[in-house]
PDB file of C-alpha atoms in Angstrom:
ATOM      1  CA  MET A   1     -21.567  -0.799   6.788  1.00 87.00           C
ATOM      2  CA  ARG A   2     -20.117   2.768   5.016  1.00 97.00           C
ATOM      3  CA  THR A   3     -17.254   1.452   2.770  1.00 98.00           C
ATOM      4  CA  ALA A   4     -15.030   3.980   0.783  1.00 98.00           C
ATOM      5  CA  LEU A   5     -12.908   2.543  -2.259  1.00 98.00           C
ATOM      6  CA  LEU A   6      -9.708   4.695  -2.664  1.00 98.00           C
ATOM      7  CA  THR A   7      -7.113   5.052  -5.340  1.00 97.00           C
ATOM      8  CA  ALA A   8      -4.838   7.784  -6.367  1.00 96.00           C
ATOM      9  CA  ASN A   9      -3.208   8.870  -9.789  1.00 93.00           C
ATOM     10  CA  LEU A  10      -0.926  11.718  -8.996  1.00 94.00           C
ATOM     11  CA  GLY A  11       1.094  13.295 -11.892  1.00 89.00           C
ATOM     12  CA  ASN A  12      -1.515  11.810 -14.153  1.00 81.00           C
ATOM     13  CA  PHE A  13       0.792   8.944 -14.568  1.00 72.00           C
ATOM     14  CA  GLU A  14      -1.762   5.988 -14.986  1.00 73.00           C
ATOM     15  CA  GLU A  15      -4.578   5.658 -17.365  1.00 78.00           C
ATOM     16  CA  ALA A  16      -7.479   6.239 -15.162  1.00 83.00           C
ATOM     17  CA  VAL A  17      -9.790   3.228 -15.137  1.00 88.00           C
ATOM     18  CA  ASP A  18     -13.193   3.568 -13.200  1.00 93.00           C
ATOM     19  CA  PRO A  19     -13.959   0.536 -10.993  1.00 96.00           C
ATOM     20  CA  VAL A  20     -17.159  -1.466 -12.276  1.00 97.00           C
ATOM     21  CA  MET A  21     -20.178  -0.939 -10.348  1.00 97.00           C
ATOM     22  CA  GLN A  22     -20.332  -2.769  -7.109  1.00 97.00           C
ATOM     23  CA  TYR A  23     -22.856  -5.190  -5.533  1.00 97.00           C
ATOM     24  CA  ALA A  24     -21.891  -3.681  -2.210  1.00 98.00           C
ATOM     25  CA  PRO A  25     -22.750  -0.302  -1.477  1.00 97.00           C
ATOM     26  CA  CYS A  26     -19.528   1.979  -1.445  1.00 98.00           C
ATOM     27  CA  GLU A  27     -18.134   5.181  -2.400  1.00 98.00           C
ATOM     28  CA  PHE A  28     -15.270   5.577  -4.730  1.00 98.00           C
ATOM     29  CA  TYR A  29     -12.673   8.496  -4.514  1.00 98.00           C
ATOM     30  CA  ARG A  30      -9.819   8.871  -6.853  1.00 97.00           C
ATOM     31  CA  PHE A  31      -7.251  11.365  -5.787  1.00 97.00           C
ATOM     32  CA  THR A  32      -5.571  13.546  -8.800  1.00 96.00           C
ATOM     33  CA  ASP A  33      -3.731  16.840  -9.171  1.00 96.00           C
ATOM     34  CA  GLU A  34      -7.237  18.411  -9.227  1.00 96.00           C
ATOM     35  CA  ASN A  35      -8.432  17.552  -6.181  1.00 97.00           C
ATOM     36  CA  PHE A  36      -5.008  16.960  -4.179  1.00 97.00           C
ATOM     37  CA  PRO A  37      -2.911  19.398  -5.840  1.00 97.00           C
ATOM     38  CA  PRO A  38       0.962  19.042  -6.331  1.00 96.00           C
ATOM     39  CA  ARG A  39       3.137  19.931  -3.354  1.00 96.00           C
ATOM     40  CA  ARG A  40       6.150  20.276  -5.655  1.00 95.00           C
ATOM     41  CA  CYS A  41       8.024  22.231  -3.222  1.00 96.00           C
ATOM     42  CA  ALA A  42       7.991  19.344  -0.838  1.00 96.00           C
ATOM     43  CA  MET A  43       7.623  15.908  -2.334  1.00 94.00           C
ATOM     44  CA  THR A  44       7.313  14.053  -5.471  1.00 93.00           C
ATOM     45  CA  PRO A  45       3.964  12.706  -6.755  1.00 94.00           C
ATOM     46  CA  ARG A  46       5.037   9.365  -5.689  1.00 92.00           C
ATOM     47  CA  LEU A  47       5.614  10.368  -2.224  1.00 96.00           C
ATOM     48  CA  GLN A  48       2.489  12.516  -2.105  1.00 97.00           C
ATOM     49  CA  ALA A  49       0.396   9.386  -3.376  1.00 96.00           C
ATOM     50  CA  ARG A  50       1.478   7.694  -0.083  1.00 97.00           C
ATOM     51  CA  ILE A  51      -0.866  10.438   1.694  1.00 98.00           C
ATOM     52  CA  PRO A  52      -4.097   9.399   0.710  1.00 98.00           C
ATOM     53  CA  LYS A  53      -3.044   5.675   0.741  1.00 98.00           C
ATOM     54  CA  LEU A  54      -2.067   5.697   4.362  1.00 98.00           C
ATOM     55  CA  PHE A  55      -4.384   8.650   5.620  1.00 98.00           C
ATOM     56  CA  GLY A  56      -7.547   8.033   3.451  1.00 98.00           C
ATOM     57  CA  TRP A  57      -9.416   7.319   6.758  1.00 98.00           C
ATOM     58  CA  GLN A  58      -8.395  11.111   8.081  1.00 98.00           C
ATOM     59  CA  MET A  59      -8.945  12.795   4.773  1.00 98.00           C
ATOM     60  CA  LEU A  60     -12.253  11.119   4.201  1.00 98.00           C
ATOM     61  CA  PRO A  61     -13.584  10.607   7.661  1.00 98.00           C
ATOM     62  CA  GLY A  62     -16.712   8.641   8.442  1.00 98.00           C
ATOM     63  CA  TYR A  63     -16.223   5.285   6.868  1.00 98.00           C
ATOM     64  CA  GLU A  64     -16.440   2.063   8.689  1.00 98.00           C
ATOM     65  CA  VAL A  65     -14.136   0.405   6.193  1.00 98.00           C
ATOM     66  CA  TYR A  66     -11.465   1.661   3.730  1.00 99.00           C
ATOM     67  CA  ILE A  67     -10.390  -0.370   0.660  1.00 98.00           C
ATOM     68  CA  TRP A  68      -7.328   0.935  -1.240  1.00 98.00           C
ATOM     69  CA  VAL A  69      -6.110  -0.192  -4.731  1.00 97.00           C
ATOM     70  CA  ASP A  70      -3.224   1.301  -6.337  1.00 96.00           C
ATOM     71  CA  SER A  71      -3.822   3.084  -9.813  1.00 92.00           C
ATOM     72  CA  SER A  72      -1.796   0.316 -11.561  1.00 91.00           C
ATOM     73  CA  MET A  73      -4.793  -1.963 -10.735  1.00 94.00           C
ATOM     74  CA  ALA A  74      -8.524  -1.624 -11.926  1.00 95.00           C
ATOM     75  CA  VAL A  75     -11.384  -3.032 -10.051  1.00 97.00           C
ATOM     76  CA  THR A  76     -13.028  -5.406 -12.721  1.00 96.00           C
ATOM     77  CA  SER A  77     -15.265  -7.258 -10.711  1.00 98.00           C
ATOM     78  CA  SER A  78     -18.637  -6.276  -9.337  1.00 98.00           C
ATOM     79  CA  ASP A  79     -18.028  -8.510  -6.190  1.00 98.00           C
ATOM     80  CA  CYS A  80     -14.693  -6.940  -5.636  1.00 98.00           C
ATOM     81  CA  VAL A  81     -15.947  -4.791  -2.595  1.00 98.00           C
ATOM     82  CA  ARG A  82     -18.076  -7.678  -1.052  1.00 98.00           C
ATOM     83  CA  TRP A  83     -14.988  -9.956  -1.339  1.00 98.00           C
ATOM     84  CA  TRP A  84     -12.728  -7.338   0.571  1.00 98.00           C
ATOM     85  CA  LEU A  85     -15.456  -7.203   3.297  1.00 98.00           C
ATOM     86  CA  THR A  86     -15.453 -10.842   3.723  1.00 98.00           C
ATOM     87  CA  LYS A  87     -11.679 -10.919   3.995  1.00 98.00           C
ATOM     88  CA  LEU A  88     -11.850  -8.088   6.647  1.00 98.00           C
ATOM     89  CA  GLU A  89     -14.322  -9.996   8.899  1.00 98.00           C
ATOM     90  CA  GLY A  90     -13.059 -10.525  12.322  1.00 97.00           C
ATOM     91  CA  HIS A  91      -9.980  -8.489  11.716  1.00 98.00           C
ATOM     92  CA  GLU A  92      -8.891  -4.804  11.803  1.00 98.00           C
ATOM     93  CA  ALA A  93      -6.919  -5.076   8.295  1.00 99.00           C
ATOM     94  CA  ALA A  94      -6.238  -7.429   5.412  1.00 98.00           C
ATOM     95  CA  PHE A  95      -3.368  -7.668   3.322  1.00 98.00           C
ATOM     96  CA  PHE A  96      -1.733  -9.843   0.574  1.00 98.00           C
ATOM     97  CA  ARG A  97       1.327 -11.796   1.311  1.00 98.00           C
ATOM     98  CA  HIS A  98       3.955 -10.786  -1.118  1.00 98.00           C
ATOM     99  CA  PRO A  99       4.169 -13.436  -3.891  1.00 97.00           C
ATOM    100  CA  ASP A 100       8.050 -13.323  -4.436  1.00 97.00           C
ATOM    101  CA  ARG A 101       9.716 -12.497  -1.389  1.00 98.00           C
ATOM    102  CA  ARG A 102       9.270 -13.473   2.368  1.00 98.00           C
ATOM    103  CA  SER A 103      10.935 -10.808   4.321  1.00 98.00           C
ATOM    104  CA  ILE A 104      11.822  -7.140   4.848  1.00 98.00           C
ATOM    105  CA  ARG A 105      15.510  -8.080   4.672  1.00 98.00           C
ATOM    106  CA  GLU A 106      14.932 -10.306   1.590  1.00 98.00           C
ATOM    107  CA  GLU A 107      13.138  -7.304  -0.161  1.00 97.00           C
ATOM    108  CA  ALA A 108      16.064  -5.205   1.042  1.00 97.00           C
ATOM    109  CA  GLU A 109      18.681  -7.081  -0.494  1.00 97.00           C
ATOM    110  CA  PHE A 110      16.608  -7.379  -3.670  1.00 96.00           C
ATOM    111  CA  ILE A 111      16.435  -3.900  -4.049  1.00 96.00           C
ATOM    112  CA  ARG A 112      20.151  -3.269  -3.101  1.00 95.00           C
ATOM    113  CA  SER A 113      21.566  -5.953  -5.489  1.00 96.00           C
ATOM    114  CA  LYS A 114      19.355  -4.755  -8.515  1.00 94.00           C
ATOM    115  CA  ILE A 115      20.687  -1.139  -7.909  1.00 95.00           C
ATOM    116  CA  ALA A 116      24.011  -2.347  -7.708  1.00 94.00           C
ATOM    117  CA  ALA A 117      23.733  -4.363 -10.893  1.00 95.00           C
ATOM    118  CA  GLY A 118      22.682  -1.428 -12.688  1.00 94.00           C
ATOM    119  CA  SER A 119      18.860  -1.504 -12.717  1.00 93.00           C
ATOM    120  CA  THR A 120      17.756   1.857 -14.412  1.00 93.00           C
ATOM    121  CA  TYR A 121      14.065   1.513 -12.992  1.00 87.00           C
ATOM    122  CA  LEU A 122      15.507   0.971  -9.476  1.00 90.00           C
ATOM    123  CA  SER A 123      18.200   3.372  -9.396  1.00 92.00           C
ATOM    124  CA  THR A 124      16.398   6.330 -10.678  1.00 88.00           C
ATOM    125  CA  ARG A 125      13.793   5.898  -8.047  1.00 87.00           C
ATOM    126  CA  TYR A 126      15.452   4.297  -4.983  1.00 91.00           C
ATOM    127  CA  ALA A 127      19.130   5.501  -5.137  1.00 91.00           C
ATOM    128  CA  GLY A 128      20.031   7.378  -2.077  1.00 93.00           C
ATOM    129  CA  GLU A 129      16.931   5.856   0.168  1.00 96.00           C
ATOM    130  CA  LEU A 130      18.209   5.017   3.600  1.00 97.00           C
ATOM    131  CA  ILE A 131      17.699   1.158   3.222  1.00 97.00           C
ATOM    132  CA  ASP A 132      20.293   0.377   5.573  1.00 96.00           C
ATOM    133  CA  GLU A 133      19.026   2.919   8.329  1.00 98.00           C
ATOM    134  CA  GLU A 134      15.493   1.351   8.229  1.00 98.00           C
ATOM    135  CA  LEU A 135      16.696  -2.312   8.279  1.00 98.00           C
ATOM    136  CA  ALA A 136      18.910  -1.276  11.364  1.00 98.00           C
ATOM    137  CA  GLU A 137      15.960   0.156  13.168  1.00 98.00           C
ATOM    138  CA  ILE A 138      13.617  -2.816  12.703  1.00 98.00           C
ATOM    139  CA  GLU A 139      16.266  -5.445  13.264  1.00 98.00           C
ATOM    140  CA  ALA A 140      17.251  -3.656  16.692  1.00 98.00           C
ATOM    141  CA  ASP A 141      13.631  -4.772  18.043  1.00 98.00           C
ATOM    142  CA  PRO A 142      14.239  -8.002  19.702  1.00 98.00           C
ATOM    143  CA  ASN A 143      10.436  -8.403  19.994  1.00 98.00           C
ATOM    144  CA  TYR A 144      10.033  -8.470  16.175  1.00 98.00           C
ATOM    145  CA  ARG A 145      10.618 -11.605  13.911  1.00 98.00           C
ATOM    146  CA  ASP A 146      11.059 -10.713  10.255  1.00 98.00           C
ATOM    147  CA  ASP A 147       9.147 -13.264   8.367  1.00 98.00           C
ATOM    148  CA  LEU A 148       6.411 -11.564   6.492  1.00 98.00           C
ATOM    149  CA  LEU A 149       6.508  -9.254   3.501  1.00 98.00           C
ATOM    150  CA  ILE A 150       3.453  -7.633   2.025  1.00 98.00           C
ATOM    151  CA  ALA A 151       2.382  -6.612  -1.445  1.00 98.00           C
ATOM    152  CA  SER A 152       0.821  -3.587  -0.648  1.00 97.00           C
ATOM    153  CA  THR A 153      -0.918  -2.842  -3.921  1.00 96.00           C
ATOM    154  CA  ALA A 154      -4.247  -3.321  -2.416  1.00 98.00           C
ATOM    155  CA  PHE A 155      -5.549  -3.758   1.124  1.00 98.00           C
ATOM    156  CA  ALA A 156      -8.505  -2.955   3.159  1.00 98.00           C
ATOM    157  CA  TYR A 157      -8.897  -1.735   6.945  1.00 99.00           C
ATOM    158  CA  ARG A 158     -10.965  -0.456   9.691  1.00 98.00           C
ATOM    159  CA  PRO A 159      -9.758   2.953  11.092  1.00 98.00           C
ATOM    160  CA  THR A 160      -9.449   1.667  14.603  1.00 98.00           C
ATOM    161  CA  PRO A 161      -6.949   3.041  16.923  1.00 98.00           C
ATOM    162  CA  ALA A 162      -4.652   0.492  16.232  1.00 98.00           C
ATOM    163  CA  VAL A 163      -4.769   0.917  12.573  1.00 99.00           C
ATOM    164  CA  GLN A 164      -4.443   4.593  12.963  1.00 98.00           C
ATOM    165  CA  ALA A 165      -1.282   4.171  14.655  1.00 98.00           C
ATOM    166  CA  MET A 166      -0.004   1.354  12.175  1.00 99.00           C
ATOM    167  CA  MET A 167      -0.597   4.107   9.318  1.00 98.00           C
ATOM    168  CA  ARG A 168       1.361   6.680  11.231  1.00 98.00           C
ATOM    169  CA  GLU A 169       4.180   4.245  11.724  1.00 98.00           C
ATOM    170  CA  TRP A 170       4.104   3.375   8.417  1.00 98.00           C
ATOM    171  CA  TRP A 171       4.325   7.170   7.229  1.00 98.00           C
ATOM    172  CA  TYR A 172       7.252   7.402   9.627  1.00 98.00           C
ATOM    173  CA  HIS A 173       9.060   4.713   7.603  1.00 98.00           C
ATOM    174  CA  VAL A 174       8.126   5.857   3.912  1.00 98.00           C
ATOM    175  CA  SER A 175       9.068   9.516   4.706  1.00 98.00           C
ATOM    176  CA  ARG A 176      11.958   8.885   6.955  1.00 98.00           C
ATOM    177  CA  TYR A 177      13.748   5.805   5.326  1.00 98.00           C
ATOM    178  CA  HIS A 178      12.482   4.491   2.061  1.00 97.00           C
ATOM    179  CA  ILE A 179      10.064   5.235  -0.543  1.00 96.00           C
ATOM    180  CA  VAL A 180       9.242   1.515  -1.034  1.00 96.00           C
ATOM    181  CA  ASP A 181       6.422   1.239   1.362  1.00 97.00           C
ATOM    182  CA  GLN A 182       6.210  -2.336   1.595  1.00 96.00           C
ATOM    183  CA  LEU A 183       9.681  -2.355   3.344  1.00 98.00           C
ATOM    184  CA  GLY A 184       8.112  -0.662   6.640  1.00 98.00           C
ATOM    185  CA  LEU A 185       4.593  -1.980   6.593  1.00 98.00           C
ATOM    186  CA  PRO A 186       5.053  -5.549   8.356  1.00 98.00           C
ATOM    187  CA  TYR A 187       6.965  -3.753  11.296  1.00 98.00           C
ATOM    188  CA  ALA A 188       4.461  -1.065  11.211  1.00 98.00           C
ATOM    189  CA  ILE A 189       1.517  -3.709  11.820  1.00 98.00           C
ATOM    190  CA  HIS A 190       3.718  -5.315  14.523  1.00 98.00           C
ATOM    191  CA  ARG A 191       4.338  -1.787  16.487  1.00 98.00           C
ATOM    192  CA  ALA A 192       0.601  -1.206  16.403  1.00 98.00           C
ATOM    193  CA  GLY A 193      -0.467  -4.756  17.218  1.00 98.00           C
ATOM    194  CA  VAL A 194      -2.957  -4.741  14.425  1.00 98.00           C
ATOM    195  CA  GLN A 195      -5.220  -7.819  14.055  1.00 98.00           C
ATOM    196  CA  ALA A 196      -4.320  -8.498  10.499  1.00 98.00           C
ATOM    197  CA  ARG A 197      -5.403 -11.008   8.035  1.00 98.00           C
ATOM    198  CA  ILE A 198      -2.631 -12.096   5.553  1.00 98.00           C
ATOM    199  CA  ILE A 199      -4.076 -13.244   2.185  1.00 98.00           C
ATOM    200  CA  GLU A 200      -2.027 -16.038   0.713  1.00 98.00           C
ATOM    201  CA  GLN A 201      -3.746 -15.621  -2.748  1.00 96.00           C
ATOM    202  CA  HIS A 202      -1.492 -13.670  -5.416  1.00 96.00           C
ATOM    203  CA  TYR A 203      -2.675 -10.098  -5.782  1.00 96.00           C
ATOM    204  CA  MET A 204      -3.098 -10.463  -9.339  1.00 94.00           C
ATOM    205  CA  GLN A 205      -4.733 -13.644  -9.434  1.00 95.00           C
ATOM    206  CA  THR A 206      -7.958 -12.981  -7.533  1.00 96.00           C
ATOM    207  CA  GLY A 207     -10.460 -12.358 -10.246  1.00 96.00           C
ATOM    208  CA  TYR A 208     -11.603  -9.214  -8.329  1.00 97.00           C
ATOM    209  CA  MET A 209      -8.701  -6.864  -9.855  1.00 97.00           C
ATOM    210  CA  THR A 210      -6.643  -6.670 -12.830  1.00 94.00           C
ATOM    211  CA  PHE A 211      -3.132  -5.207 -13.569  1.00 91.00           C
ATOM    212  CA  ALA A 212      -3.927  -1.967 -15.758  1.00 84.00           C
ATOM    213  CA  ARG A 213      -0.721  -0.290 -16.267  1.00 71.00           C
ATOM    214  CA  LYS A 214       0.312   0.163 -19.634  1.00 62.00           C
ATOM    215  CA  SER A 215       3.056  -2.070 -20.667  1.00 47.00           C
ATOM    216  CA  GLY A 216       6.815  -0.630 -20.036  1.00 43.00           C
ATOM    217  CA  ARG A 217       5.595   1.878 -17.243  1.00 43.00           C
ATOM    218  CA  HIS A 218       7.057   1.346 -13.926  1.00 40.00           C
ATOM    219  CA  ARG A 219       6.410   3.365 -10.652  1.00 39.00           C
ATOM    220  CA  GLY A 220       7.342   2.722  -7.196  1.00 37.00           C
TER     221      GLY A 220
END
């Protein structure tokens, strides 16, 4: 099974940490300013990094499985890829449930309340984003039940037609409404009809990946 392990570190924001050698065969790709040059006239590094995150299957075609890990995390176990492959068995995609909040609306209200309270971290990154408009579109769908929020830091997928449709819908939400990609993801899964496994384990407590961001550095 051809597997690609992907990450991105645009703007050289993170300290690059290579994954440890994996027991399961895979090929590792890190998108950087060198191999994916900045599109400064069009987008910030934060938005540009969403392109390989959502369209790795299109940029690097030919793999049967793609595993994404944000650059804030390091792959520290040789069994990490094999673990993801077991989670993906019988499914088109595998995601972690968000450990702190349970729905898109709850996440939106958390972001809004923190900005209103003067959070510099959130305000400098998300002030002016179209969170109300995104909620209005999602909640106008009578067939959608808002009972899932995903921690989008790491996930795995097969590039099936449904998953490709999900990624395009996800990009629509990120670029049209809000850079916080976990807002639009559950609805994109619903819209595309993706058969997804939801992992109940905390994404930072698997033993396969470790938080690697330097203390005090944040990125949305």
